[in-house]
PDB file of C-alpha atoms in Angstrom:
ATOM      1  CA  UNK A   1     122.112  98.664 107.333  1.00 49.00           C
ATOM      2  CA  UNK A   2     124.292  99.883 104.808  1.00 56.00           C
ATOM      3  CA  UNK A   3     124.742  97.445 101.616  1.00 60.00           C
ATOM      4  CA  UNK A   4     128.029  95.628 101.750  1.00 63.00           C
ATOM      5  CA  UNK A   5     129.862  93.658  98.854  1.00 70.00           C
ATOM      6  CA  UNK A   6     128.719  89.603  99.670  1.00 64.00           C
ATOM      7  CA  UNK A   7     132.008  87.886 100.365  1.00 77.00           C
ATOM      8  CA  UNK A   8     131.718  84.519  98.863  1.00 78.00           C
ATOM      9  CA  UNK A   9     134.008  82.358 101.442  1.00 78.00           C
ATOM     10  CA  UNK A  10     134.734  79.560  99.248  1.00 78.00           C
ATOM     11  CA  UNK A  11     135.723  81.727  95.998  1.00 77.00           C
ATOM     12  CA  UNK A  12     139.705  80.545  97.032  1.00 77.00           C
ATOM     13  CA  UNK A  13     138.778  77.099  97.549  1.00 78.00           C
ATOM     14  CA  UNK A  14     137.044  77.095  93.539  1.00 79.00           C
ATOM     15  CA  UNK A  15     139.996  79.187  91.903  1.00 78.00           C
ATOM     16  CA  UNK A  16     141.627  76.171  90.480  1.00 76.00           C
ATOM     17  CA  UNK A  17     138.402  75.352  88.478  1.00 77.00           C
ATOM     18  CA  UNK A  18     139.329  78.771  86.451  1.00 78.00           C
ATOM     19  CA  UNK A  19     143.036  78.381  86.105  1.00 80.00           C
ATOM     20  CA  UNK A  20     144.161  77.831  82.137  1.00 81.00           C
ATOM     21  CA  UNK A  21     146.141  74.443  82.806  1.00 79.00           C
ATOM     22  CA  UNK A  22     142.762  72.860  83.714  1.00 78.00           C
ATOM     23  CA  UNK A  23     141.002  73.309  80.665  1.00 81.00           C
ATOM     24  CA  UNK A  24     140.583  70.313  78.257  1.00 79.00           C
ATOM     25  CA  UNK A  25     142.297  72.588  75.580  1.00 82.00           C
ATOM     26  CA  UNK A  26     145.590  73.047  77.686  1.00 84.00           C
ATOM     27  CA  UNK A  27     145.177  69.320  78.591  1.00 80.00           C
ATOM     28  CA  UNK A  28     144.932  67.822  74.745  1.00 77.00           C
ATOM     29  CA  UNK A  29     147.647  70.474  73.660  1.00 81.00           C
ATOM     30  CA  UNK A  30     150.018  68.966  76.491  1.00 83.00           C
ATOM     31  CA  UNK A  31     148.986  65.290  76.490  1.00 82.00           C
ATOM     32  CA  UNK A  32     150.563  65.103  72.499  1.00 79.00           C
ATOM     33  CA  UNK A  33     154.391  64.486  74.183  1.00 81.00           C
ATOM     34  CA  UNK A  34     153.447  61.240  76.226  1.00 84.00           C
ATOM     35  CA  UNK A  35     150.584  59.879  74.332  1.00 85.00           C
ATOM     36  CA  UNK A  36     152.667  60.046  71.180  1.00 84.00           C
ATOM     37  CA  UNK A  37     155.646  58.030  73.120  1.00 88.00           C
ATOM     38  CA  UNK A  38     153.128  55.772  74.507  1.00 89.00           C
ATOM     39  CA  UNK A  39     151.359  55.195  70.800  1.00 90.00           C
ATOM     40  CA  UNK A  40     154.834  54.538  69.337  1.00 90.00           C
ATOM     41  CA  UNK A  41     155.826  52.039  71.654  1.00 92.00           C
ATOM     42  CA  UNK A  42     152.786  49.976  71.513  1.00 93.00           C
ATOM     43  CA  UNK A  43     152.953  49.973  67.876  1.00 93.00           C
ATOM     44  CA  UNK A  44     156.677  48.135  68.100  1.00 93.00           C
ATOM     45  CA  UNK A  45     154.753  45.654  70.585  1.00 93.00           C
ATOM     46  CA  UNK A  46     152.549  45.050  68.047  1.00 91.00           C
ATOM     47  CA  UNK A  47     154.849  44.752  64.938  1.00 90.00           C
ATOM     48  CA  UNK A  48     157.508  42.243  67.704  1.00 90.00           C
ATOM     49  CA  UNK A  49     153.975  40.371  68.552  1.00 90.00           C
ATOM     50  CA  UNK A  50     153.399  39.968  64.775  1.00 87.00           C
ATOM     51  CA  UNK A  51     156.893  38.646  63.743  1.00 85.00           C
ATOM     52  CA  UNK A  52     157.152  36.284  67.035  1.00 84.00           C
ATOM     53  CA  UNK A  53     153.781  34.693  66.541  1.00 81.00           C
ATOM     54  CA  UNK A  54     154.624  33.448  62.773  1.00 77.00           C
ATOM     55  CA  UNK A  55     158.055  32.404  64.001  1.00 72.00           C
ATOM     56  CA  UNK A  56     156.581  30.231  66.962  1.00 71.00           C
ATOM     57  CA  UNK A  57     153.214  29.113  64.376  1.00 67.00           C
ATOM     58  CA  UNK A  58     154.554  25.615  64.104  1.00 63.00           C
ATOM     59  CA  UNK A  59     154.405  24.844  68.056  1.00 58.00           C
ATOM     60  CA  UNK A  60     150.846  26.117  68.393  1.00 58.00           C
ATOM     61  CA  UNK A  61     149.822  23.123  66.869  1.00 56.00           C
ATOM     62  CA  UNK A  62     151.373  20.795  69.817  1.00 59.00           C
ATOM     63  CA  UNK A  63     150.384  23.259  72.438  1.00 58.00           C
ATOM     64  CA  UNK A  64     146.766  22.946  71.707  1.00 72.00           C
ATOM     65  CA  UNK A  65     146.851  19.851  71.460  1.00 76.00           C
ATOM     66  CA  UNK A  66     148.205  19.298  75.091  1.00 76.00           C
ATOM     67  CA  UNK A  67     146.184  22.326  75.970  1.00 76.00           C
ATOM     68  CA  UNK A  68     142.552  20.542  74.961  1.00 79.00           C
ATOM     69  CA  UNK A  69     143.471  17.462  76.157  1.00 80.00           C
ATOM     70  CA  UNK A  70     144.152  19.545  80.029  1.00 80.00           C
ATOM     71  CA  UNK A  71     141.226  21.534  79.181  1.00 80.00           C
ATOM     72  CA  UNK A  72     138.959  18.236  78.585  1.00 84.00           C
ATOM     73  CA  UNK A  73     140.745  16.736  82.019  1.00 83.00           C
ATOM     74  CA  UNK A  74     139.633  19.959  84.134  1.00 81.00           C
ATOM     75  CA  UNK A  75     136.212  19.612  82.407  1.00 81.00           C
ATOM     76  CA  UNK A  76     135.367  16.301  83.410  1.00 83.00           C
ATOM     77  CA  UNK A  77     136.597  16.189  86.836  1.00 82.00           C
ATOM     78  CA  UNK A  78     134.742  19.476  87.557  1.00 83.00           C
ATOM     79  CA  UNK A  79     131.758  17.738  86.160  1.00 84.00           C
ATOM     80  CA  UNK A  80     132.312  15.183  88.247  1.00 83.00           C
ATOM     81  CA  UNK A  81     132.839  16.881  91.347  1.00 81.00           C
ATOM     82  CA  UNK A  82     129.746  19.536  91.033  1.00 79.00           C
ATOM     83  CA  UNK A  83     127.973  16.496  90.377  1.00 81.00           C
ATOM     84  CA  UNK A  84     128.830  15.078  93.284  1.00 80.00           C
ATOM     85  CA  UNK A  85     128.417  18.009  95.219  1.00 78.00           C
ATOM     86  CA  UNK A  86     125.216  18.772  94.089  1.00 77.00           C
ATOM     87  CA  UNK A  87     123.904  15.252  94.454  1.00 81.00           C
ATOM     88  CA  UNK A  88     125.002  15.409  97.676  1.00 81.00           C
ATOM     89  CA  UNK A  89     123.224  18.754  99.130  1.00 76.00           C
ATOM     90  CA  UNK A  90     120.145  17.579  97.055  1.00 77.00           C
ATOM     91  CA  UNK A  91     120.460  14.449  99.127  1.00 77.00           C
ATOM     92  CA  UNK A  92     120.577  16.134 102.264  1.00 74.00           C
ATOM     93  CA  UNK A  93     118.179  18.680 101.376  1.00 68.00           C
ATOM     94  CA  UNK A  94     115.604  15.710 100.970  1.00 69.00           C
ATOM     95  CA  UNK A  95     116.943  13.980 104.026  1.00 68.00           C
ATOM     96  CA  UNK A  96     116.452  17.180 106.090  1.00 61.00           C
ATOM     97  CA  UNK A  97     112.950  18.402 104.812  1.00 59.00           C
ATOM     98  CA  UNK A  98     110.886  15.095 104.240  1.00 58.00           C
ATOM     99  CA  UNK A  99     108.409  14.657 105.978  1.00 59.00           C
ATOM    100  CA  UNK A 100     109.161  11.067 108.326  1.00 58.00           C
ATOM    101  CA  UNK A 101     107.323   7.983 107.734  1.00 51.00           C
ATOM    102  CA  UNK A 102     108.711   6.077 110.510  1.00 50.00           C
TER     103      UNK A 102
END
């Protein structure tokens, strides 16, 4: 049998792993352009979130305020109602397993 060159079948199918546009060094080079866009804008959010919160920092004090007093609300009647809950299923749960003394 005479040698022959191995085809490898799948060498077309793993070309794109070799092509230059994949490496990380063609991907940092071109990811400058957007990133720099995207690290500009977010640095204007941050400098319109600065001068917004001082201009707003008298109503914070009113808003958390109302805010604990919703926040104490929700609190209590969730206590309430797991407690309920809970007493309940424990109740059944004893009703259900106990041995009868009837």
């Amino acid at each position: 049998m005479p040698s022959q060159k191995l085809h490898d079948p799948w060498a077309k199918r793993e070309a794109w792993r070799n092509a230059p546009h994949f490496s990380p060094r063609y991907s940092l080079r071109h990811a400058w352009p957007g990133l720099s866009w995207g690290i500009g804008a977010f640095i204007i959010y941050l400098g319109i979130d600065a001068v917004t919160s001082r201009m707003n920092a008298h109503d914070k004090h009113i808003e958390t305020k109302e805010s604990q007093a919703q926040t104490d609300l929700l609190y209590n009647l969730s206590e309430k109602l797991f407690h309920n809950y809970f007493t309940t299923i424990s109740q059944l749960f004893h009703n259900d397993f106990s041995p009868n003394h009837n």
